[in-house]
Amino acid sequence: MSDLNEARTATAAASPGGAADGALLAPPAVRVSRSTGRRRSTGNERRMRRVGLAFISPWIAGFLVFTLIPLAMSLYYSFTNFNGLQASKWVGMRNYVRIFTSDPYVQAAVYNTLYLAIFGVVLTSILSLALAVLLNQKVRGIGIYRTLYYLPTMLPVVISAFVFTLVLDPNTGALNALLGLVGIDGPTWLYSTTWSKPALIILGLWGIGNSVIIYLAGLQDIPKYLIEAATVDGAGWWSRMWHVTMPMLSPIIFFNVLLAVIAAFQNFISIFYLTASAGAASIGGPANSTLTWGLQIYVSAFINSQLGYAAAMSWIMFVVVLAITILMFGLSRRWVYYESGEKS
Amino acid sequence: MWLHRSRRFRLLAAAATLALAAVTTGCSGIAQGFGITTNDVPRSALCPGKPRAQHITVVDLWWPFASPIINGSAQDFNCDHPDIAVNISVNGQVGDDSNGKLLAAVAAHKPPDLVMSWDDLLTAWAAKGELTPVEDHAAKMGIKESDYIPQAWKSTLWRGHQYGIPVDWDPDSMLWYNKKVFAEVGLDPTKPPTTWAQVQEYAAKIDKVENGKIKRIGFIPWDGWQFNYIQLGHQFDAPFKTGADQTVQLDSPQMRKLFAYEQKIARKFGGAGKINAFTTVTGAQGAAADPLLSGRVGMRLIGDWELGQQAKVGKKKFRETLGVTMMPSPPGGKPYLSHSGWSFMVPTGAKHVDAAMVFVEWMLQSDHFGKYIGPANGWLPAKTETLKQDYLTSDPTWRDIIEIDSKLPRDWWLEPSPVLGPYYRFLDEAQSELTALDGTPAQLLARAQRQVEDALANAIALGVYG
């Protein structure tokens, strides 16, 4: 279809009469402005555009009301002392300055967010890739295994978090009971400042079904002839995996890691639920050991009623996530391989 | 192919209407989540002989915890006042609004007509305009200061206005002890400790650790009630200034002494993580969830609401198992008993304030408090007249509590201020790190002091103090 359009354009441009001579090929209603040479919309096209706009207007209205306007307002509020109820006052950069200079929670929030992002993403990526490789084997009942590994993803996060309050209970929980079977005295998990973050990472691993499925689809998409050719050339399992499978899978790995990093920065529900309900004494507890940037935004906004301040924190998080995403895209040129030969 | 002009117009109009409907439905769906229409309200069908009202005002009440008894009050109230129906919703976090639901409702101009919450949040909410002054409405209903415990009434005032009607005024930190545990370790169950030294001595006798595993703990100062460090701080004679007069005092030699004591106990058992994990059983209910009733802890600093367990385990078993006494003060300290309570508050923008006040007045009448609130929750009333209720005078444990309560002034925990929330939070965090063996009392208290000072400076800069 695009070839046809190119042919039409070329014909019209090459003929002395321009569009007039090319009229046999061009749609009858197309006109070209004499002064600019730009194509002018016909009445029908304008009418169609209006009808089209009318039909997509629910989305436009929703996007404006629920996304674009709130986004713009949050940027404005980040420079005010807005508390959600009273008239806000412009405070300039005060909120941003306070975040970087005197907020007592920033250090803990940054450390915990990075800890959960780095360890969580690395572990999630390795484990989900390993599981995908296992689930890509041709063994009997593989469909059942795939379903079983995906099932936890179907549970809402709040339900998973509730289940994990029971699983992680130091006295009666299943995890410590299992550790006890091999002679390990399990830690106190959510009650311990040392073990609370690993407990959250364990909960994160519970929902890796989504990335496993994506990896699995990527593995199955790798052309068999590449593997066969490598085998014929004498490559062993590890060589095939490292020199064929991994490069072919690298766009999928990049996609999954990118999503996981963004999700790790935005992680909120499970931490909120686990620490608010499970004896950690307070949201982000114990002793702020699970207080993340996202959680602190929530606390600032809805517990301290400093919505302007929370908006400033949100914009900082947005800029940081954006910068990390750009950086990851930049780095991906060095290791992500696209079958077409193009770099990302 | 092309549409006729009138058809096009109709099509455009239909599409635009659809878009508008989609947006407005989304908005109203959110807003209507906070209310109900009168058609959904049970009327006076269960009140035989009472006339059916022609017009019903619906009062939306947010109640902070599930209570089957409180639901019954709505029906009984409706029988007495057929023209007012009370729609009670349980909102677990309205007590501290940690889910921000009340803030969102007020901001969206769809607040409930009435909420019940803690007195220490009242000032912060009032300062930021989340509550409506109720003095005029209360006066209209004959609700007056002289009927209430003075400290309870004072806890609802901020900057010359009244923002709540006190419901209860509870002694929050008494020393409860398990008689069976006492007997098991050779202590006389009829003689609870009367001195600070005895508390430590008895606790040491009760402590039990086997193969590195905690089996029983005598006394955990921070266990029982989240703010015990304030109660004990008073008993250590620590000075507290919460920012009410725009000054803060939190760090003091007395508080450092208390924190050192707490850390010593935490260290003895390997830190608060191990202790808290031992005292909490996830998902447990009733006596099994209560470390004192179940005998995992020998003594516990907690309020009169421990009596709420009577309804679960039975009066006889409760009385056989638990006793209560005043918490002795350390040498050089002073006797103190912290009090706090819940209040009915009216959010800004509430539409049926007068009707809500009719319900408040009704609910706080002695017999209704005695039926729906007091015994079910283990609360002492804020209204003095209600202290004569049968549920209080006929129960030996309640009599013990009233006797303890009458020995000391009914003081509050801390003076209300708009930064009382941060005051508690920073102190709480300091204590959490302290008992997690992460930091010294001096470091942590000095940091908490700085943090509250910063919060105060910020509140002043934001105009919270006018």
Short mmCIF file of N, CA, C and O in Angstrom, two decimals, chain A residues 36-81:
data_model
loop_
_atom_site.label_atom_id
_atom_site.label_comp_id
_atom_site.label_asym_id
_atom_site.label_seq_id
_atom_site.Cartn_x
_atom_site.Cartn_y
_atom_site.Cartn_z
N THR A 36 1.44 27.17 -1.15
CA THR A 36 2.37 26.41 -0.30
C THR A 36 2.67 25.03 -0.85
O THR A 36 3.63 24.39 -0.42
N GLY A 37 1.86 24.56 -1.69
CA GLY A 37 2.03 23.21 -2.19
C GLY A 37 1.52 22.17 -1.19
O GLY A 37 1.60 20.98 -1.41
N ARG A 38 0.95 22.65 -0.02
CA ARG A 38 0.45 21.72 1.01
C ARG A 38 -0.94 21.22 0.61
O ARG A 38 -1.74 22.00 0.06
N ARG A 39 -1.20 19.98 0.90
CA ARG A 39 -2.51 19.44 0.52
C ARG A 39 -3.60 20.02 1.42
O ARG A 39 -3.43 20.04 2.64
N ARG A 40 -4.68 20.46 0.81
CA ARG A 40 -5.76 21.05 1.58
C ARG A 40 -6.84 20.01 1.86
O ARG A 40 -7.15 19.23 0.96
N SER A 41 -7.39 20.01 3.07
CA SER A 41 -8.44 19.03 3.37
C SER A 41 -9.70 19.37 2.61
O SER A 41 -10.03 20.55 2.43
N THR A 42 -10.39 18.37 2.19
CA THR A 42 -11.66 18.61 1.52
C THR A 42 -12.74 18.69 2.59
O THR A 42 -12.52 18.36 3.76
N GLY A 43 -13.92 19.09 2.19
CA GLY A 43 -15.04 19.17 3.13
C GLY A 43 -15.36 17.82 3.74
O GLY A 43 -15.62 17.70 4.93
N ASN A 44 -15.29 16.79 2.90
CA ASN A 44 -15.58 15.45 3.41
C ASN A 44 -14.59 15.03 4.47
O ASN A 44 -14.94 14.46 5.50
N GLU A 45 -13.32 15.33 4.20
CA GLU A 45 -12.29 14.95 5.17
C GLU A 45 -12.49 15.69 6.49
O GLU A 45 -12.35 15.12 7.57
N ARG A 46 -12.84 16.96 6.38
CA ARG A 46 -13.05 17.75 7.60
C ARG A 46 -14.24 17.18 8.38
O ARG A 46 -14.20 17.07 9.60
N ARG A 47 -15.28 16.82 7.63
CA ARG A 47 -16.46 16.24 8.30
C ARG A 47 -16.09 14.93 8.97
O ARG A 47 -16.45 14.67 10.11
N MET A 48 -15.33 14.12 8.26
CA MET A 48 -14.91 12.83 8.83
C MET A 48 -14.05 13.04 10.07
O MET A 48 -14.16 12.31 11.06
N ARG A 49 -13.20 14.05 9.98
CA ARG A 49 -12.32 14.33 11.12
C ARG A 49 -13.16 14.72 12.35
O ARG A 49 -12.91 14.28 13.45
N ARG A 50 -14.19 15.54 12.10
CA ARG A 50 -15.05 15.99 13.21
C ARG A 50 -15.78 14.80 13.83
O ARG A 50 -15.85 14.65 15.04
N VAL A 51 -16.31 13.93 12.93
CA VAL A 51 -17.02 12.75 13.45
C VAL A 51 -16.05 11.86 14.24
O VAL A 51 -16.36 11.37 15.33
N GLY A 52 -14.87 11.70 13.66
CA GLY A 52 -13.86 10.89 14.35
C GLY A 52 -13.52 11.46 15.71
O GLY A 52 -13.47 10.74 16.71
N LEU A 53 -13.32 12.78 15.73
CA LEU A 53 -13.00 13.43 17.00
C LEU A 53 -14.14 13.27 18.00
O LEU A 53 -13.92 13.04 19.18
N ALA A 54 -15.38 13.38 17.47
CA ALA A 54 -16.53 13.23 18.37
C ALA A 54 -16.54 11.84 18.98
O ALA A 54 -16.83 11.66 20.16
N PHE A 55 -16.20 10.84 18.16
CA PHE A 55 -16.22 9.48 18.67
C PHE A 55 -15.09 9.20 19.68
O PHE A 55 -15.27 8.41 20.59
N ILE A 56 -13.94 9.83 19.45
CA ILE A 56 -12.88 9.58 20.44
C ILE A 56 -12.91 10.61 21.59
O ILE A 56 -12.07 10.59 22.46
N SER A 57 -13.93 11.49 21.54
CA SER A 57 -13.98 12.52 22.58
C SER A 57 -14.10 11.95 24.01
O SER A 57 -13.60 12.58 24.94
N PRO A 58 -14.75 10.78 24.23
CA PRO A 58 -14.73 10.26 25.61
C PRO A 58 -13.30 10.06 26.11
O PRO A 58 -12.96 10.40 27.24
N TRP A 59 -12.46 9.49 25.22
CA TRP A 59 -11.07 9.28 25.63
C TRP A 59 -10.36 10.62 25.85
O TRP A 59 -9.64 10.80 26.83
N ILE A 60 -10.61 11.57 24.91
CA ILE A 60 -9.94 12.87 25.04
C ILE A 60 -10.36 13.54 26.35
O ILE A 60 -9.54 14.04 27.11
N ALA A 61 -11.69 13.50 26.60
CA ALA A 61 -12.18 14.12 27.84
C ALA A 61 -11.57 13.44 29.05
O ALA A 61 -11.12 14.09 30.00
N GLY A 62 -11.55 12.10 29.02
CA GLY A 62 -10.97 11.35 30.15
C GLY A 62 -9.50 11.67 30.33
O GLY A 62 -9.03 11.88 31.45
N PHE A 63 -8.79 11.73 29.20
CA PHE A 63 -7.35 12.02 29.26
C PHE A 63 -7.10 13.42 29.85
O PHE A 63 -6.24 13.61 30.70
N LEU A 64 -7.93 14.37 29.39
CA LEU A 64 -7.76 15.74 29.90
C LEU A 64 -8.09 15.82 31.38
O LEU A 64 -7.32 16.33 32.19
N VAL A 65 -9.27 15.27 31.73
CA VAL A 65 -9.77 15.43 33.11
C VAL A 65 -8.96 14.60 34.10
O VAL A 65 -8.67 15.06 35.20
N PHE A 66 -8.60 13.38 33.71
CA PHE A 66 -7.99 12.49 34.69
C PHE A 66 -6.48 12.35 34.55
O PHE A 66 -5.84 11.72 35.39
N THR A 67 -5.90 12.87 33.46
CA THR A 67 -4.44 12.74 33.32
C THR A 67 -3.75 14.08 33.12
O THR A 67 -2.95 14.51 33.97
N LEU A 68 -4.08 14.74 32.03
CA LEU A 68 -3.29 15.93 31.68
C LEU A 68 -3.49 17.08 32.66
O LEU A 68 -2.52 17.67 33.15
N ILE A 69 -4.75 17.37 32.99
CA ILE A 69 -5.01 18.49 33.92
C ILE A 69 -4.44 18.17 35.31
O ILE A 69 -3.74 19.00 35.89
N PRO A 70 -4.69 16.96 35.86
CA PRO A 70 -4.07 16.65 37.17
C PRO A 70 -2.55 16.74 37.12
O PRO A 70 -1.92 17.19 38.08
N LEU A 71 -1.98 16.31 35.98
CA LEU A 71 -0.52 16.36 35.85
C LEU A 71 -0.03 17.81 35.92
O LEU A 71 0.89 18.15 36.68
N ALA A 72 -0.71 18.66 35.16
CA ALA A 72 -0.33 20.08 35.15
C ALA A 72 -0.57 20.70 36.52
O ALA A 72 0.25 21.48 37.03
N MET A 73 -1.70 20.33 37.15
CA MET A 73 -2.00 20.89 38.47
C MET A 73 -1.00 20.44 39.51
O MET A 73 -0.60 21.20 40.40
N SER A 74 -0.57 19.16 39.41
CA SER A 74 0.40 18.67 40.40
C SER A 74 1.73 19.42 40.25
O SER A 74 2.40 19.70 41.24
N LEU A 75 2.07 19.77 39.01
CA LEU A 75 3.29 20.55 38.82
C LEU A 75 3.13 21.94 39.46
O LEU A 75 4.02 22.41 40.18
N TYR A 76 1.96 22.53 39.26
CA TYR A 76 1.71 23.83 39.88
C TYR A 76 1.72 23.71 41.41
O TYR A 76 2.38 24.48 42.11
N TYR A 77 1.01 22.70 41.91
CA TYR A 77 0.92 22.56 43.37
C TYR A 77 2.28 22.29 44.01
O TYR A 77 2.47 22.56 45.19
N SER A 78 3.20 21.72 43.22
CA SER A 78 4.51 21.42 43.81
C SER A 78 5.26 22.70 44.20
O SER A 78 6.22 22.64 44.94
N PHE A 79 4.77 23.83 43.72
CA PHE A 79 5.37 25.12 44.11
C PHE A 79 4.48 25.87 45.10
O PHE A 79 4.62 27.08 45.28
N THR A 80 3.53 25.15 45.71
CA THR A 80 2.63 25.80 46.68
C THR A 80 2.61 25.03 47.99
O THR A 80 3.19 23.94 48.09
N ASN A 81 1.87 25.58 48.96
CA ASN A 81 1.71 24.88 50.24
C ASN A 81 0.35 24.20 50.30
O ASN A 81 -0.22 24.04 51.38
#
